[in-house]
Short mmCIF file of C-alpha atoms in Angstrom, two decimals:
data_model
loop_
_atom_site.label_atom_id
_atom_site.label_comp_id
_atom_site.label_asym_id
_atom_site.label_seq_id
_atom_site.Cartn_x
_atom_site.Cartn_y
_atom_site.Cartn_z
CA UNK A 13 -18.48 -1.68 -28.44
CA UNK A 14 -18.19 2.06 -27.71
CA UNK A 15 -14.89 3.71 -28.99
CA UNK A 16 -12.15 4.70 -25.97
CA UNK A 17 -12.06 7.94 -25.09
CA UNK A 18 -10.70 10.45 -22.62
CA UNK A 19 -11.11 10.21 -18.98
CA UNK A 20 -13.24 12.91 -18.26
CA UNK A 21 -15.63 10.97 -15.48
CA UNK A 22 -14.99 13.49 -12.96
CA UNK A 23 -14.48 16.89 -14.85
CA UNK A 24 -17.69 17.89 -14.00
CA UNK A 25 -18.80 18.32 -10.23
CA UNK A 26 -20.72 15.05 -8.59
CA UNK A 27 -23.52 15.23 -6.47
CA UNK A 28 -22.29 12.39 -4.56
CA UNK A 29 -19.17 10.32 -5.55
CA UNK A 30 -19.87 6.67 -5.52
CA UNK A 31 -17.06 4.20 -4.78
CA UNK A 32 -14.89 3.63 -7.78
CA UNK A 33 -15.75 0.42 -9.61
CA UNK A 34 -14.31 -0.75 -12.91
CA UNK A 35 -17.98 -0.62 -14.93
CA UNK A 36 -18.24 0.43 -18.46
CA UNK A 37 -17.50 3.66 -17.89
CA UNK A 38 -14.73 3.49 -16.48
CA UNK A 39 -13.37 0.64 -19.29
CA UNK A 40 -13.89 3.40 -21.82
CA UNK A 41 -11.65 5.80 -20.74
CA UNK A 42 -9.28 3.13 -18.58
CA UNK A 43 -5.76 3.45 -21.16
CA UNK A 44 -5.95 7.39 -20.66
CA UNK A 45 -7.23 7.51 -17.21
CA UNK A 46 -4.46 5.07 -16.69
CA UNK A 47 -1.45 7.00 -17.98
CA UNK A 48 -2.74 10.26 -16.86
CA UNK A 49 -3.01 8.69 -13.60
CA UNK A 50 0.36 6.53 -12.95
CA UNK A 51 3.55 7.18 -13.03
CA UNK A 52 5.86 5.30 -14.71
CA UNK A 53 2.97 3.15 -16.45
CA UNK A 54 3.64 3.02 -20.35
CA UNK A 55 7.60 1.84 -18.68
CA UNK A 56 6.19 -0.71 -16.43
CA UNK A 57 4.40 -2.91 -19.36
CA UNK A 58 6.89 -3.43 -21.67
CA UNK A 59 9.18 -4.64 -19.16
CA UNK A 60 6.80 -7.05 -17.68
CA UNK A 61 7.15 -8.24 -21.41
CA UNK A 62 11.03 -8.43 -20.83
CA UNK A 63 10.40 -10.28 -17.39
CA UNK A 64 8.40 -12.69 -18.83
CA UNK A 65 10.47 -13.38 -21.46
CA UNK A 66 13.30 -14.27 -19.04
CA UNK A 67 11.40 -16.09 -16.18
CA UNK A 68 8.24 -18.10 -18.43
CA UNK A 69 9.22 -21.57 -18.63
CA UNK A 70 8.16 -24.31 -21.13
CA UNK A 71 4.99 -26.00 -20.17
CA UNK A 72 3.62 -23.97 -17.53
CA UNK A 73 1.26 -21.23 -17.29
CA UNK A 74 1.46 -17.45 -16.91
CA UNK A 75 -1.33 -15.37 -14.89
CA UNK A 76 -2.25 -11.68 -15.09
CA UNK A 77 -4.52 -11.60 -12.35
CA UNK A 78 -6.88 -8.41 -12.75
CA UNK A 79 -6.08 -8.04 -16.20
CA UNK A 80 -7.94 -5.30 -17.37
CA UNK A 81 -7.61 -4.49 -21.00
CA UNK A 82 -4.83 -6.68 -21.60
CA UNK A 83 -2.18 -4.24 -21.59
CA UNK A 84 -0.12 -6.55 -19.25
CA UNK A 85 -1.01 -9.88 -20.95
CA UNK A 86 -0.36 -8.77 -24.41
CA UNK A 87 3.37 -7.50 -22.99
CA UNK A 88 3.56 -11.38 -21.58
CA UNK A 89 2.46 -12.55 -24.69
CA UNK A 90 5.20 -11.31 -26.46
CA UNK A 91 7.72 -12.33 -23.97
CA UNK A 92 6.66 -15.72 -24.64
CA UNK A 93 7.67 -15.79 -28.07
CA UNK A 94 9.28 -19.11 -29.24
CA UNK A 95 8.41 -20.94 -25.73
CA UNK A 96 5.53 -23.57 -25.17
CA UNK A 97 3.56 -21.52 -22.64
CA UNK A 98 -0.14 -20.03 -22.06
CA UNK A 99 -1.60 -17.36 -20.13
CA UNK A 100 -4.77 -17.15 -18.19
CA UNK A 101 -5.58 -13.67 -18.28
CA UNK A 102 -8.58 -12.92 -15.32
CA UNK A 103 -10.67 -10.13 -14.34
CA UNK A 104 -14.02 -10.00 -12.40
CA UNK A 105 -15.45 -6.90 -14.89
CA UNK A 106 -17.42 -8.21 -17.88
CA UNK A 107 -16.54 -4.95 -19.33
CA UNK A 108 -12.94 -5.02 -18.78
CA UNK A 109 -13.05 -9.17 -20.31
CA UNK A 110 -15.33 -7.95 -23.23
CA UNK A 111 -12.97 -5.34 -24.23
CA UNK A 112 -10.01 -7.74 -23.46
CA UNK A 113 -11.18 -10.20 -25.81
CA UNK A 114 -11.02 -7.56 -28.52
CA UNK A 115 -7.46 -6.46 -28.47
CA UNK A 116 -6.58 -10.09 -28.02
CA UNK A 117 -8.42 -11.10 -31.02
CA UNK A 118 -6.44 -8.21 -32.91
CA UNK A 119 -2.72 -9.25 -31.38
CA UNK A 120 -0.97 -10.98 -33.54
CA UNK A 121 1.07 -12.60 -31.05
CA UNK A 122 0.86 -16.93 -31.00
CA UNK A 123 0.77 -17.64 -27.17
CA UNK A 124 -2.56 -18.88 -26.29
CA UNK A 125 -4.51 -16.56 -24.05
CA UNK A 126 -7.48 -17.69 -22.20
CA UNK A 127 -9.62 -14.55 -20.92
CA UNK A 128 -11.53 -15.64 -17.52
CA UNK A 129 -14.25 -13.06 -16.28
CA UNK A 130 -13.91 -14.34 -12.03
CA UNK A 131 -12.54 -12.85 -8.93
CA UNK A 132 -9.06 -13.60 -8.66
CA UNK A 133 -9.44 -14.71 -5.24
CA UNK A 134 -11.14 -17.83 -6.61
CA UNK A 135 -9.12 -19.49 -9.31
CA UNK A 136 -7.37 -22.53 -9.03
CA UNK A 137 -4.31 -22.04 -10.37
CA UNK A 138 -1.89 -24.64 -12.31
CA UNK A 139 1.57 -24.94 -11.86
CA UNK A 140 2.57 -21.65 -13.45
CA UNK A 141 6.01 -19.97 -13.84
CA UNK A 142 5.12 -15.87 -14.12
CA UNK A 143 2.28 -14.10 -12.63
CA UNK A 144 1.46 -10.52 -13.03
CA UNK A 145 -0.61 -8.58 -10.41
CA UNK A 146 -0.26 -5.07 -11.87
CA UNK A 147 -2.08 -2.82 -9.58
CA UNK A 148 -4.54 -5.14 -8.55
CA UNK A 149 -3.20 -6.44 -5.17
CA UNK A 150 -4.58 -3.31 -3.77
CA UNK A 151 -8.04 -3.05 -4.32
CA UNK A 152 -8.36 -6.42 -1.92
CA UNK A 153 -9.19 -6.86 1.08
CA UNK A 154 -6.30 -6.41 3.08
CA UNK A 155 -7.08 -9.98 4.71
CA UNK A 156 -7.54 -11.71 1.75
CA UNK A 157 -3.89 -10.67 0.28
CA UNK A 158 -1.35 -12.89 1.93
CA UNK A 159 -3.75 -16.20 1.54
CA UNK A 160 -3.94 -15.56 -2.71
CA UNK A 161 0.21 -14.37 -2.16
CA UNK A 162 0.59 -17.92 -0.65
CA UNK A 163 -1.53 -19.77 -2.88
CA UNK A 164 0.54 -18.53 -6.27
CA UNK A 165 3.55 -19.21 -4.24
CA UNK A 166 2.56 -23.05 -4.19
CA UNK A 167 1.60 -22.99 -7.51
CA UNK A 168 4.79 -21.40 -8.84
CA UNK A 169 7.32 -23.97 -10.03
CA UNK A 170 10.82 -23.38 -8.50
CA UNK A 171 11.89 -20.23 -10.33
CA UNK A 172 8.72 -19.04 -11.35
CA UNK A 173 8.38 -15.06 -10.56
CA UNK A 174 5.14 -12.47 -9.23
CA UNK A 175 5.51 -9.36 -10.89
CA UNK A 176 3.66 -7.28 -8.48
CA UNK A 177 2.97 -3.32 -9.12
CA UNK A 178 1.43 -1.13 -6.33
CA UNK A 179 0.59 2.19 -4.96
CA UNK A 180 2.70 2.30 -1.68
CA UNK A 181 2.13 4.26 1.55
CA UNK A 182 5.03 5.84 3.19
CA UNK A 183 5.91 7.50 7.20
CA UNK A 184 4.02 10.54 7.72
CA UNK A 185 6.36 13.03 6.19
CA UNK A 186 7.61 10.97 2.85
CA UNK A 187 3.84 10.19 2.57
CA UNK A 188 2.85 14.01 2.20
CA UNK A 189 5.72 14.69 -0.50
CA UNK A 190 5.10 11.97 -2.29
CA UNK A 191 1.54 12.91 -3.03
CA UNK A 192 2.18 15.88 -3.46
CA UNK A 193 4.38 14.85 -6.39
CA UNK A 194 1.46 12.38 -7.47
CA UNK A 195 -0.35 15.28 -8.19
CA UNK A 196 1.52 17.30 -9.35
CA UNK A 197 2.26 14.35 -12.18
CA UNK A 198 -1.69 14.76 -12.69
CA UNK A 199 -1.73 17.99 -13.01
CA UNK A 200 0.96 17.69 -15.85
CA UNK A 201 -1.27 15.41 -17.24
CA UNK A 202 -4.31 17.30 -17.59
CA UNK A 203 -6.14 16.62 -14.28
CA UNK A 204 -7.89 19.45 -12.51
CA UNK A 205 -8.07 20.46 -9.09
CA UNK A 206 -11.76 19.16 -9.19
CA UNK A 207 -10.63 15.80 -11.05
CA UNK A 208 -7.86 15.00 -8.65
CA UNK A 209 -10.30 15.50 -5.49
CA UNK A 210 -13.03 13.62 -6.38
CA UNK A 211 -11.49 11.02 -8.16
CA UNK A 212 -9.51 10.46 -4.50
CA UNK A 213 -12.90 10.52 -2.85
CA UNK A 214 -13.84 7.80 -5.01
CA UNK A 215 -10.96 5.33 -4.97
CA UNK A 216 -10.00 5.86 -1.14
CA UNK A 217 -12.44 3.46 0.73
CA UNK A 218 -11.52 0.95 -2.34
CA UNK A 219 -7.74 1.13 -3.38
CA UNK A 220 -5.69 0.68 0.23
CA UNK A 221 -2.21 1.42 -0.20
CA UNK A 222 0.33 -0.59 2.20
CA UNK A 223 4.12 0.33 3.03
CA UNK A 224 6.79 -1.12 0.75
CA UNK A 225 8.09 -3.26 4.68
CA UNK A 226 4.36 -4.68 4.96
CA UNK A 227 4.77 -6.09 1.04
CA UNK A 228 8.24 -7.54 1.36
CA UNK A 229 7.14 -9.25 4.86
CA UNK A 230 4.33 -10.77 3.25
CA UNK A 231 6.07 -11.84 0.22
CA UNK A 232 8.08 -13.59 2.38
CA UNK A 233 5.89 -15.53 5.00
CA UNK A 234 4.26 -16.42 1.55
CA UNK A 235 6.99 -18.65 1.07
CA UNK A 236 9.10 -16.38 -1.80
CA UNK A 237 12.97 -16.79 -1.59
CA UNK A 238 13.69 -13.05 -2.10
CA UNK A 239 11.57 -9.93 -3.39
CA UNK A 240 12.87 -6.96 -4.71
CA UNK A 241 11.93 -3.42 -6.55
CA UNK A 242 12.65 -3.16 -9.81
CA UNK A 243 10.80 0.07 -10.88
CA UNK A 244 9.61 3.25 -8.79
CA UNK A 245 8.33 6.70 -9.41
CA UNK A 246 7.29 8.71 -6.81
CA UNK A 247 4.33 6.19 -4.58
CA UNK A 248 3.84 3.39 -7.47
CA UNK A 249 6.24 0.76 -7.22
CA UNK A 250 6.67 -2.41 -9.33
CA UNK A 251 8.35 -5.59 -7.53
CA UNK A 252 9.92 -9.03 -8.78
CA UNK A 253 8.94 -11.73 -6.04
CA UNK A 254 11.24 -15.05 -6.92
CA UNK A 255 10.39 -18.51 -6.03
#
């Protein structure tokens, strides 16, 4: 396994810029692209740590659906301390699972974690009492999100939560500040001019952002009692949805 390193995928001018994809490339440099790239990131995990810890519930499962590296289902794991729980942590990159397995292996954390490499879309879920979809919600299909919304709904036992983080669109005029500040955040960060623009032309066709209204609404006809923010800075938002 290659070492992380810094995100520097687009510091150099492209050609062409292919659709972003979460390859080995990309899983390389994903914890510093990641915080370079998202506001309000390194707060958002350990709290979904906290969440879990409140919300798990003896013999059920958790989900972190699109896991990643783990980041998120290492913070559950630890909010599962002391309960009889498990998470199923899934991801459709075999980079993003191989690398997963690693840091789990290292955690020293007692929660069993079982690492799935599968599109979310596809799992059959248990009865479950905290799920996690942590900027993943967005890179679907915009038909395919309320059908997997309603199927974790069913599977959720009564109090069971969604944790759901997101890049949000806004009306025309909030939408062009709050860009504007996303940049400027990766700017602060390190990102150049050159970064920021083709790293946009990359993700646009494959991350689509949705207003914070279109979210709730869907939460709801899911069959959630109540949704609401917990965590925002500037377009990424984090939301508890409550069964």
């Amino acid at each position: 396994m290659k070492d992380l390193g810094p995100d520097t995928l687009f510091a150099s001018p492209l050609d062409r810029v292919n659709d972003f994809a979460f390859d080995e490339a990309v899983a390389r440099v994903f914890p510093d692209m990641i915080q370079r790239s998202v506001p309000g990131y390194t707060t958002i995990i350990p709290m979904i740590g906290l969440l879990t810890e409140r919300y798990a519930q003896n013999d059920t499962r958790c989900y972190d659906l699109g896991c990643s590296l783990g980041a998120s289902t290492l913070a559950m794991r630890h909010g599962l301390a002391g309960k009889r729980a498990s998470i199923v942590a899934v991801d459709n990159s075999p980079a993003m699972i191989e690398r997963c397995a690693h840091y789990i292996e290292l955690n020293n954390e007692q929660a069993p974690v079982q690492l799935v490499c599968e599109d979310i879309r596809n799992i059959a879920f248990e009865a479950c009492s905290v799920v996690t979809l942590n900027f993943t919600l967005q890179f679907l299909p915009v038909e395919n999100r309320a059908p997997l919304l309603t199927r974790i709904a069913d599977a959720l036992v009564p109090g069971g939560v969604l944790i759901l983080s997101e890049k949000l669109r806004f009306a025309d005029e909030e939408q062009n500040e709050q860009q504007e500040l996303h940049w400027l955040y990766k700017r602060a960060n390190g990102y150049s001019d050159l970064e920021i623009a083709q790293k946009r032309s990359a993700i646009e066709k494959v991350l689509l952002p949705e207003t914070l209204a279109t979210h709730q609404q869907r939460l709801q006809d899911a069959g959630f009692a109540r949704s609401f923010v917990w965590y925002q800075c500037f377009n990424f938002v984090s939301m508890l949805a409550i069964k």
